[in-house]
XYZ file of C-alpha atoms in Angstrom:
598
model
C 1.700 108.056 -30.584
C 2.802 107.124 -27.427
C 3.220 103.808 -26.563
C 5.767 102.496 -23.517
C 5.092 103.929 -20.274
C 7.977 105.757 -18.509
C 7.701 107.185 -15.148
C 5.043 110.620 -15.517
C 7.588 112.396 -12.730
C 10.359 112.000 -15.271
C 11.332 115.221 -16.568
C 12.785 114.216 -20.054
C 10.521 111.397 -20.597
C 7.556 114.312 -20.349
C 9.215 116.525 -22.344
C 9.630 113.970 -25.049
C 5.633 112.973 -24.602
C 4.760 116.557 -24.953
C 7.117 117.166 -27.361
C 5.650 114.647 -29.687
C 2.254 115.540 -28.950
C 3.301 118.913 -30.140
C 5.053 118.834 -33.273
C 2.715 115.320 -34.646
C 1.815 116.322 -37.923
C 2.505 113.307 -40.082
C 2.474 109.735 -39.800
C 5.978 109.093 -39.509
C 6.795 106.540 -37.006
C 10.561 105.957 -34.826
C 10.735 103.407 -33.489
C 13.427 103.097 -30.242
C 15.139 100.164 -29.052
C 14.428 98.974 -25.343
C 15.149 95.879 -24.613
C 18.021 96.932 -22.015
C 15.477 98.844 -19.771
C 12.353 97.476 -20.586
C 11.006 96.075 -17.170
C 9.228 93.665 -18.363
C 11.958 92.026 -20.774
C 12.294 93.517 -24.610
C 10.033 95.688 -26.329
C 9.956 99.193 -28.421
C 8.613 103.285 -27.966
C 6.826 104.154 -31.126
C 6.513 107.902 -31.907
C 4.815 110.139 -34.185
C 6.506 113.023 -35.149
C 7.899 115.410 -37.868
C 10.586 113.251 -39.506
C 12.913 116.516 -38.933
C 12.791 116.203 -35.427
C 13.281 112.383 -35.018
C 17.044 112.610 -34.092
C 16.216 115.379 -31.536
C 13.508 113.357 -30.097
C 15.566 110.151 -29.774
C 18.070 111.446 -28.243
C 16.159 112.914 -25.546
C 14.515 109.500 -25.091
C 18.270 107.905 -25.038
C 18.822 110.201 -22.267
C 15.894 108.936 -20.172
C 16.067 105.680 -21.403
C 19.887 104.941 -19.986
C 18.653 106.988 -16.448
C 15.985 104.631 -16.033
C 17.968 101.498 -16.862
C 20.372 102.897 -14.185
C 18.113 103.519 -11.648
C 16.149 100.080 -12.098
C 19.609 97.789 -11.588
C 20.203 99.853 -8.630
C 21.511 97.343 -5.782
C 20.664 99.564 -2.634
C 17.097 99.904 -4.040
C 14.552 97.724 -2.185
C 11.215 97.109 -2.859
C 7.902 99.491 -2.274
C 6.104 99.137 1.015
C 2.811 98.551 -0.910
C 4.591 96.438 -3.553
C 2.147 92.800 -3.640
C 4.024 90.737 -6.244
C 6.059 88.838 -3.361
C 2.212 88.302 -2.415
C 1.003 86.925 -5.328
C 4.047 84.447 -6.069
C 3.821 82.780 -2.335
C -0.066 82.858 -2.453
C 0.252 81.352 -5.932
C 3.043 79.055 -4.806
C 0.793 78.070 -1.986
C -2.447 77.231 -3.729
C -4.019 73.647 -3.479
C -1.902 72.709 0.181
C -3.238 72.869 3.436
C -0.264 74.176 5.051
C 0.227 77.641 4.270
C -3.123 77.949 3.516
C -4.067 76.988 7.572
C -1.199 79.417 8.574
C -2.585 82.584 6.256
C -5.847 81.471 6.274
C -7.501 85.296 4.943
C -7.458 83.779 1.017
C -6.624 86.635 -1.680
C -6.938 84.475 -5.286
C -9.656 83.261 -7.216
C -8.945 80.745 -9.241
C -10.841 78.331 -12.212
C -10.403 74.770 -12.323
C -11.557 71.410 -12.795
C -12.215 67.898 -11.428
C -11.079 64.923 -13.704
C -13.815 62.235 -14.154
C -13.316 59.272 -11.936
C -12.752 61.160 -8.659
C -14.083 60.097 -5.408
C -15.941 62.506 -3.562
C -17.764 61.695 -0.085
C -20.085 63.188 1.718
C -21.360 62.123 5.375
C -25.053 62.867 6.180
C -27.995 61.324 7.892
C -29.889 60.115 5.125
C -29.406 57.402 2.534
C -30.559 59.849 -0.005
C -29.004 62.251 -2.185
C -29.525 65.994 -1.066
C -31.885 67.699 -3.116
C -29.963 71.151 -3.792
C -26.338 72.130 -3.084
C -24.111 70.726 -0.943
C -20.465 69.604 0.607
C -18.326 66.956 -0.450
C -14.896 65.941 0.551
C -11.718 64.131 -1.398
C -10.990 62.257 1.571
C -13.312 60.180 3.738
C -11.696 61.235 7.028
C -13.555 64.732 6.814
C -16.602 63.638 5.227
C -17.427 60.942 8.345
C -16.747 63.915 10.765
C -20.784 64.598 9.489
C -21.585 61.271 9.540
C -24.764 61.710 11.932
C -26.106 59.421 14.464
C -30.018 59.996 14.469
C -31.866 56.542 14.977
C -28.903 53.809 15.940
C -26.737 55.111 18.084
C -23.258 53.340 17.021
C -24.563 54.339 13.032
C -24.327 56.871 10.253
C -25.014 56.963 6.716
C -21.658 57.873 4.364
C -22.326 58.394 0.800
C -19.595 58.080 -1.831
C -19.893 59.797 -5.296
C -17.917 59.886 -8.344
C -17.238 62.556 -11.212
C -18.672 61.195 -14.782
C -17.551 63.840 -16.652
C -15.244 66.674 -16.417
C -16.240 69.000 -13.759
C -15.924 73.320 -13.504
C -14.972 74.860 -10.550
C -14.129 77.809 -8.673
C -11.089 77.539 -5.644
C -10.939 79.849 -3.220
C -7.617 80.126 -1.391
C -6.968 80.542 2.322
C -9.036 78.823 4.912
C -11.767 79.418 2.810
C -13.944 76.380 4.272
C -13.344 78.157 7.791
C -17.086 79.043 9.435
C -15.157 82.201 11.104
C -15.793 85.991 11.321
C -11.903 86.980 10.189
C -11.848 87.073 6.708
C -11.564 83.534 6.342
C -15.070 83.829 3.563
C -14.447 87.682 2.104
C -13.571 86.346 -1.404
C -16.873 83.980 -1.250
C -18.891 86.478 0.071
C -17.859 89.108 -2.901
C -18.936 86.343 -5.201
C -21.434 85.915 -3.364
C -23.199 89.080 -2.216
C -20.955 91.594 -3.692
C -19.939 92.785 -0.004
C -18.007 91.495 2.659
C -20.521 90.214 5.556
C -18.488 89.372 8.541
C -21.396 88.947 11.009
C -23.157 86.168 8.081
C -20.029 83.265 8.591
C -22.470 80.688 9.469
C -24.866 81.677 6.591
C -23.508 79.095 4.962
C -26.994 77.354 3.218
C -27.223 81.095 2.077
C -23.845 81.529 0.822
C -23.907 77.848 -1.489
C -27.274 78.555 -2.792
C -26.124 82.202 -3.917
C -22.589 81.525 -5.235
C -24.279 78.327 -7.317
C -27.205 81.164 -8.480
C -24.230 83.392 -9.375
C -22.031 80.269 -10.950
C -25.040 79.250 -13.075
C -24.654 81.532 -15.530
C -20.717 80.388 -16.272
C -21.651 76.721 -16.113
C -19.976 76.428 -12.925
C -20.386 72.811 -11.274
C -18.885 73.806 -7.783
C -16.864 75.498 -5.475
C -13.828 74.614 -3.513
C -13.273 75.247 -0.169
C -14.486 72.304 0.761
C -15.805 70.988 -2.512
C -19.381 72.505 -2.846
C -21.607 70.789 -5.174
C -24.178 72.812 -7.108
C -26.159 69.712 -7.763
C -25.677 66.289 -6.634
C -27.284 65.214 -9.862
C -25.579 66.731 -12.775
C -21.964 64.983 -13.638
C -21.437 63.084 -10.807
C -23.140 59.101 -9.725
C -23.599 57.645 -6.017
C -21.404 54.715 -5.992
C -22.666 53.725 -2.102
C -24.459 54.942 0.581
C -23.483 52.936 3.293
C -25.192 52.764 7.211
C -21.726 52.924 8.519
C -21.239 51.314 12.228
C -19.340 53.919 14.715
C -15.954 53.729 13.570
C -13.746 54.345 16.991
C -13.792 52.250 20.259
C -14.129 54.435 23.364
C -11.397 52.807 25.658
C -11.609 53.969 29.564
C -9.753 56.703 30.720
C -9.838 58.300 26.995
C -11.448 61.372 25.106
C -14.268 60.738 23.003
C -14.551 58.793 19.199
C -15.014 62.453 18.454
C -11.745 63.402 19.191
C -10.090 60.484 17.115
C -12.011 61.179 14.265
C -11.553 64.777 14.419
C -7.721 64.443 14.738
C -7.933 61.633 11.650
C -9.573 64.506 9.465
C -6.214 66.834 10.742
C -4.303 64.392 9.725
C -5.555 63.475 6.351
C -5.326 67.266 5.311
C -1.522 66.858 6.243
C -1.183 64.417 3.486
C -2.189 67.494 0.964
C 0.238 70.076 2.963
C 2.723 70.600 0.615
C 2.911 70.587 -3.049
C 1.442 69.584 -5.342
C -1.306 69.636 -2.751
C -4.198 68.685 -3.402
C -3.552 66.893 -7.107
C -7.748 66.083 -7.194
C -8.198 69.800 -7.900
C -6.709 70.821 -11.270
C -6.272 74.690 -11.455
C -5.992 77.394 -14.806
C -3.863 79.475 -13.359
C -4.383 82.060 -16.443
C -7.303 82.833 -15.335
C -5.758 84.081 -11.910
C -8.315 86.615 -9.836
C -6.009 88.168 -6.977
C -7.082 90.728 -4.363
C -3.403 91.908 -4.413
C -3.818 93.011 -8.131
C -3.222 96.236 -6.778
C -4.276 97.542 -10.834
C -7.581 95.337 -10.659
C -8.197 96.450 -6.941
C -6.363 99.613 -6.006
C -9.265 100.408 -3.303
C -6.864 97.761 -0.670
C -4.006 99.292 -1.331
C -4.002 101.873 1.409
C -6.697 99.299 3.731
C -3.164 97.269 3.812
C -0.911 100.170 4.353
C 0.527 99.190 7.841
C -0.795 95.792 8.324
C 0.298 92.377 8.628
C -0.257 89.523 6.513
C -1.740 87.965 8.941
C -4.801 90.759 8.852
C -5.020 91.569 5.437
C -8.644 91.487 4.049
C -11.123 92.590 1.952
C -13.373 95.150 4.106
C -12.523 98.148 2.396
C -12.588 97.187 -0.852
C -15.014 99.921 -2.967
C -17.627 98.689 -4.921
C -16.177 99.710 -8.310
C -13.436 97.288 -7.307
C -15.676 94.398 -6.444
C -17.390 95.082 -10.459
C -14.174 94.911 -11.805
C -13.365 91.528 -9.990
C -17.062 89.759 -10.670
C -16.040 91.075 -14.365
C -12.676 89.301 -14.649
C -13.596 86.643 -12.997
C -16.713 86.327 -15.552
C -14.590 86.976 -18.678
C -12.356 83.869 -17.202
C -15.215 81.348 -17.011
C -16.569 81.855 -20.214
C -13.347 82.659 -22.930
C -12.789 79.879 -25.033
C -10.391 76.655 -24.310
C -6.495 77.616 -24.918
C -6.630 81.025 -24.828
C -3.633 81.470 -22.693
C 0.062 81.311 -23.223
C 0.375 77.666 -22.217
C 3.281 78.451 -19.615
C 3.479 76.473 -16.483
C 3.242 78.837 -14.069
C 3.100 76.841 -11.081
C 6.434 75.010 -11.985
C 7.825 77.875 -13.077
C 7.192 79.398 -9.532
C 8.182 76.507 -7.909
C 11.766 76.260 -9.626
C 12.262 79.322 -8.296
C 11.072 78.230 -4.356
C 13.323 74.894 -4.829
C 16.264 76.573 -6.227
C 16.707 79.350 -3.265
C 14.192 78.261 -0.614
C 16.627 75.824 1.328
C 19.908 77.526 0.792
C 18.679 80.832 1.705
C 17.615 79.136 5.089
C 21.119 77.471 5.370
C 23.145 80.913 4.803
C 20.838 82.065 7.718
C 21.684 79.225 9.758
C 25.669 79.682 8.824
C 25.180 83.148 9.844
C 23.107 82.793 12.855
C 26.031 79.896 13.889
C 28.842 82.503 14.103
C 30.925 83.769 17.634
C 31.924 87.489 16.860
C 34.339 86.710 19.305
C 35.747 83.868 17.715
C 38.337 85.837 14.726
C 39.010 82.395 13.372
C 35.435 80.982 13.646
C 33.797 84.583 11.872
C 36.596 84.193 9.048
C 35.869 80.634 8.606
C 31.310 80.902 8.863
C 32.215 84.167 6.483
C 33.721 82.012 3.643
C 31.244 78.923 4.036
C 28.102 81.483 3.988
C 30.381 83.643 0.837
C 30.652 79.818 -0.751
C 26.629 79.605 -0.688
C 25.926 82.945 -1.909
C 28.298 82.511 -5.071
C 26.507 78.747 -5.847
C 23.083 80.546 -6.451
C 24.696 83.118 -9.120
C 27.186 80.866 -10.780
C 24.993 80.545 -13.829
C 25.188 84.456 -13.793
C 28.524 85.602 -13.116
C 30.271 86.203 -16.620
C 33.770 86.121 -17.379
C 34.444 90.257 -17.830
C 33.000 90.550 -14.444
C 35.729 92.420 -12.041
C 35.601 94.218 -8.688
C 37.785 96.730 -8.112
C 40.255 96.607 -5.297
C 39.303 98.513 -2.375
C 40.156 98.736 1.113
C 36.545 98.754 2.789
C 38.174 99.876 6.122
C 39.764 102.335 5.177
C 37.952 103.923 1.845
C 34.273 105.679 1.851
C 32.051 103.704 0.101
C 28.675 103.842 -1.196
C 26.319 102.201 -3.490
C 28.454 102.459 -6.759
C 31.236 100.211 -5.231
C 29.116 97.445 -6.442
C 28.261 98.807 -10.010
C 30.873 96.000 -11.089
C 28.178 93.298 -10.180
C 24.858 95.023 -11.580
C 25.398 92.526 -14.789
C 24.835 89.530 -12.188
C 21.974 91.500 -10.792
C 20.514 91.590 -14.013
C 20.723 88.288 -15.255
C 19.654 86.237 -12.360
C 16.716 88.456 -12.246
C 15.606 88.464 -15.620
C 16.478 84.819 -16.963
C 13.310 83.092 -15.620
C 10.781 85.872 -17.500
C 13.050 87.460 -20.293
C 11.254 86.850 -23.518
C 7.915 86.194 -22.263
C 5.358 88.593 -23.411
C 2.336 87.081 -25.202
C -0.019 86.125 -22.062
C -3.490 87.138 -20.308
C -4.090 89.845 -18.523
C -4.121 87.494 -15.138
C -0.700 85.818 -16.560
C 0.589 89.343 -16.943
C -0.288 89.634 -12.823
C 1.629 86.172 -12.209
C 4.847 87.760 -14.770
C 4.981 90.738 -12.765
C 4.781 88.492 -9.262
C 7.655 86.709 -10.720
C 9.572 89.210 -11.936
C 9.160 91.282 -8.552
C 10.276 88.294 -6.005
C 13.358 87.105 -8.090
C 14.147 90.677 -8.634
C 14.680 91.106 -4.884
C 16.362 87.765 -3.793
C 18.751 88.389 -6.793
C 19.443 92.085 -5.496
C 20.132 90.945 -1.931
C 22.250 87.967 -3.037
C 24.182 90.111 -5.285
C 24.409 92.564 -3.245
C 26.091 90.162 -0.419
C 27.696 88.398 -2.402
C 29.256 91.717 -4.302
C 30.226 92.855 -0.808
C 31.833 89.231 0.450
C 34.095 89.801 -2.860
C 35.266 93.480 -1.703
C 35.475 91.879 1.810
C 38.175 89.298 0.573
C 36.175 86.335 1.480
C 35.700 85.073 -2.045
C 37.795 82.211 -2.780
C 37.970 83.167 -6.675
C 38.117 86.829 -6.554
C 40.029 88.096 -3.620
C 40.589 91.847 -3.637
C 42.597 92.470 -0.438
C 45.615 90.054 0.136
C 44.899 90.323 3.937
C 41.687 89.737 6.086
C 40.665 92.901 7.762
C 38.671 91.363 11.361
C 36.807 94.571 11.473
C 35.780 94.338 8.389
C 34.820 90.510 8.395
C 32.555 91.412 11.336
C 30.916 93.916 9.844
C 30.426 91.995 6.902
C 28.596 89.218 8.853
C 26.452 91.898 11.052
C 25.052 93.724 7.165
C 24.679 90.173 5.985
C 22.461 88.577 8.777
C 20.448 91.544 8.386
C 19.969 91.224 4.852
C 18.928 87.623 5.018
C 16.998 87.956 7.619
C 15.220 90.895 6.162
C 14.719 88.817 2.197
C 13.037 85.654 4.118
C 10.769 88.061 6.194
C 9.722 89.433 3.145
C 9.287 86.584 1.250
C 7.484 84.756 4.023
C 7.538 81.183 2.401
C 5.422 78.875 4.117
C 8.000 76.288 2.955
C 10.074 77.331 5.914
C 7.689 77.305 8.682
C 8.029 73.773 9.942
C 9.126 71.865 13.759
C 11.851 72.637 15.132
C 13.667 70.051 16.406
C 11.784 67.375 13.932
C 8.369 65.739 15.180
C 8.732 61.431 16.430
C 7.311 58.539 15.020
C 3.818 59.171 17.228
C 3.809 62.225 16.270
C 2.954 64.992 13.619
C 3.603 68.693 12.926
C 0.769 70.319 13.101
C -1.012 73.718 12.727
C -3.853 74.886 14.871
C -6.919 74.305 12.603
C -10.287 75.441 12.694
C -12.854 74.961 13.864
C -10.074 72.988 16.572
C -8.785 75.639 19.358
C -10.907 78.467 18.019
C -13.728 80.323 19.464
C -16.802 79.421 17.910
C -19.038 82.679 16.236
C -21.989 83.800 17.182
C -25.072 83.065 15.691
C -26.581 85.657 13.085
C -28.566 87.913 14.502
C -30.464 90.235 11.637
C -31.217 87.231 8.795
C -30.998 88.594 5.313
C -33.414 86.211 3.323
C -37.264 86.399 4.556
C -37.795 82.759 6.138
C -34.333 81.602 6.691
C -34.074 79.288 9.268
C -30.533 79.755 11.749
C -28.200 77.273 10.033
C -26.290 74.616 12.024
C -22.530 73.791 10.773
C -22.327 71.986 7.464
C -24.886 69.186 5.988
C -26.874 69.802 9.015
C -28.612 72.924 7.610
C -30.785 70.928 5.210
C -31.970 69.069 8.158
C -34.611 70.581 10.521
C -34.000 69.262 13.760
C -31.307 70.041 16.742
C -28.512 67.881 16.743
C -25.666 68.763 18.641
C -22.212 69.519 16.824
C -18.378 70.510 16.903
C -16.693 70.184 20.435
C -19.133 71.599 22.987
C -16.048 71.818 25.243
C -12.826 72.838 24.291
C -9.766 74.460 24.816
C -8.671 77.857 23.059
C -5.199 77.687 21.017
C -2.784 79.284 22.178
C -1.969 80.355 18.750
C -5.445 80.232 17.057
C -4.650 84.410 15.658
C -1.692 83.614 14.480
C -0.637 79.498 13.924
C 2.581 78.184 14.708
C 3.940 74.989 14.027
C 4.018 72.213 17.258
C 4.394 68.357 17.147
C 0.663 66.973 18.491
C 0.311 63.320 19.337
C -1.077 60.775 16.994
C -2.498 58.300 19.523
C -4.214 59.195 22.329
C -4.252 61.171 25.045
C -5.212 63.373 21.858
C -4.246 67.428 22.229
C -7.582 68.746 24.397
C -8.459 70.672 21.729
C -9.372 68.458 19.303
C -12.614 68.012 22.323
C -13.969 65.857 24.420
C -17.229 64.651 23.545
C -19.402 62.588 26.331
């Protein structure tokens, strides 16, 4: 009986399979020791087979085994252009901050969670009264007032704040996912949802609650975050005020609008949640992980992605057997019993790994990026610093026995075997994080191989550099060549800048997308965030429940009559596609496109 998977292309690995499949006619079991080439850390092949032929059989498996295990450590062997666990570890390491989640706003997980009891929710309105079906709420009264509505007195609203009584379920939704646009910014809601991505239906929005709550109802489900949606505005939570708020800004002349200051005080309360932890009101069970880049759970993207950018990955293509299997995990997660999971921290444990390399791997860059080719001195000098770096992330991984050969790398072809010598380094920095953990869920198992993928490729590169600033003679502890060689030196710098620069483009961590030169004191770093800068959609046009009624952004749906909302004139981002990071003034004049209300 066959249990370990080995590549179905490899010759002696299918011989062995059929082999045993052959000649099975008693229960004898061998079992094979693979804990130096199991992937996935330590673990065993168990066989059934003649006990005659066991020796045969293991040998052939030794054979394949040790090919593999070479293969795997290989240092000139970069990741698969469909490969997703990179994907899945920065979308993971994202979740909960407003950051990267403004700047790839097409969301990919699904996640459970809770609220604690005793948090504040608000929710602005136009009524004193509680709503009488679903709903929005916000953690911070900044973005709740923005639907504070002014229907009798004009210079009034009514605010209502409520608190959580009891321990509330959820469902988060990463990306943008509270974005009313046509981009992909609602595809995981609308799966949930509908079953079917409906990019024409963004501002279906009294729809899309009522259907996901219908849908969450059967799991218990209290709400949904994107903003938080509230199922019922009844069940575990209690008004604590509903207050006829006066209007909160003073229009000075020559300014924009109170609109505009309140809108850019909602920006900049999501800032305080742009980094982790995030939003710490929000507490996620990350073993019960849902990812569109599960490339096992939904191998219908795979080739939809083939090609694309990050920036335009989404869900249209997914097939419908794929959106079954995803309503089906996600169901088996919201109803499987309390501490059923391995316990790990996954979040910390991805976010040692983003502290430990994040910043040096951006200062190596900058070392290299600092250097004059034409300067000998200066590229010996920027050489050593950026070797220096390299060697201080794999100290805890360089053992004693490990020696590089001397080689002239001017003079002497070489090839990827001239680093074999550092493969052990390879190895261990790669597998130290992940190396005995086995017993987890099948969306842990998703997060393992995320992690196991990304530190498998920063630990190649590294090595690989590193290995190569050793041969070079740049290494201050093991120098190979008693001379510097300048052609060599500059060569060395040229394959290094590409392979940082090629790791960080890869790994794409929001963590290093930030203002460059640092904002001032009346100022803030900001993202272009919707619905600020970006075209508004168009209305629906073909309604899909009989009756509905055209929705108007937010709380406003529940209410019946016209009352103007979001900036009926602004300006169009520059950058609304694709977000990059500017300093935007805190005090007015405000940016234009926060609008200008009369």
């Amino acid at each position: 009986m066959w249990q370990y998977q080995l590549p179905t292309n490899s010759t002696t690995v299918q011989l062995a399979y059929n082999y045993c499949k052959q000649t099975s006619t008693s229960s004898f079991r061998y079992v094979v020791d693979l804990s130096l080439v199991h992937i996935h850390g330590s673990g065993s092949v168990v066989l059934c087979t003649p006990g005659a032929a066991t020796r045969l059989l293991a040998s052939v498996l030794s054979a394949a085994i040790w090919a593999r295990r070479s293969a795997y450590w290989q240092l000139d062997k970069s990741p698969g252009v469909n490969s997703t666990g990179h994907l899945i570890f920065e979308t993971v390491s994202s979740l909960l901050q407003h950051w990267p989640n403004t700047r790839m706003r097409n969301g990919h997980n699904i996640v459970p969670g809770t609220i604690p009891p005793g948090t504040l929710l608000y929710h602005g309105t136009w009524s004193p009264n509680l709503p009488p079906g679903p709903g929005w709420t916000a953690t911070d009264p900044e973005h709740s007032i923005l639907f504070c509505r002014k229907l009798v007195k004009e210079d009034a609203c009514w605010h209502l704040t409520l608190m959580s009584m009891r321990t509330l379920k959820v469902v988060y939704f990463d990306g943008s996912s509270a974005a009313k646009a046509p981009f992909a910014t609602m595809d995981t809601q609308d799966i949930i949802a509908w079953g079917v991505v409906q990019p024409g239906w963004s501002l279906e929005e009294r729809n899309r609650i009522e259907d996901l709550c219908k849908w969450g109802r059967q799991y218990s489900v209290d709400g949904f975050v994107s903003e938080i949606m509230l199922c019922n505005f009844t069940s575990g939570v209690r008004l604590v005020s509903s207050l006829n708020l006066a209007g909160s800004v003073i229009l000075m002349p020559n300014t924009l609008s109170p609109r505009s200051s309140r809108m850019f005080e909602a920006m900049y309360a999501g800032s305080w949640h742009n980094h982790y932890p995030g939003e710490t009101r929000i507490q996620l069970d990350l073993s019960g992980l849902v990812s569109f880049y599960d490339t096992e759970l939904v191998p219908s993207l795979v080739s939809a992605r083939s090609g694309q950018e990050r920036w335009n990955h989404r869900l249209l293509n997914i097939s419908r057997e794929d959106v079954a299997r995803v309503r089906a995990r996600l169901g088996e997660v919201l109803t499987r019993p309390t501490g059923q999971s391995s316990g790990i921290d996954w979040q910390a444990m991805i976010r040692v790994i983003v502290d430990r390399y994040s910043e040096r791997l951006e200062f190596v860059r900058y070392l290299l990026d600092s250097v004059d080719t034409n300067d000998w001195n200066g590229v010996t000098d920027y050489a050593i610093k950026a070797q220096v770096q390299l060697r201080n992330m794999l100290v805890p991984y360089i053992l004693v026995n490990t020696t590089p050969p001397s080689i002239n790398l001017k003079t002497k072809e070489t090839g990827s075997g001239t680093l074999n010598w550092a493969r052990p380094t390879y190895k261990l920095c790669t597998t130290t994080h992940t190396e005995v953990l086995d017993d987890v869920t099948s969306s842990e198992r998703v997060l393992l191989s995320a992690v196991r993928e990304t530190t498998r490729e920063i630990c190649r590169v590294l090595t690989k550099m590193w290995g190569s600033g050793v041969l070079a003679g740049v290494d201050q502890f093991m120098g190979t060549v008693s001379e510097l060689d300048v052609e060599v030196v500059q060569n060395l710098i040229k394959m290094w800048s590409k392979d940082i620069d090629d790791l960080m483009a890869w790994l794409d961590w929001s963590v290093w997308v930030k203002c460059r030169p640092a904002c001032g004191p009346e100022e803030i770093c900001y993202l272009t965030t919707w619905p600020v800068g970006f075209p508004m959609p168009p209305l629906p046009h073909l309604p899909h429940k009989a009756g509905y009624v055209l929705p108007l952004p937010s709380q406003l749906t529940q209410c019946k009559i016209s009352v103007p909302v979001g900036p009926p004139r602004i300006e169009l981002a520059d950058d609304w596609e694709r977000p990059q990071p500017r300093c935007t003034r805190r005090t007015d004049p405000y940016d234009k496109s926060f609008g200008d209300h009369p």
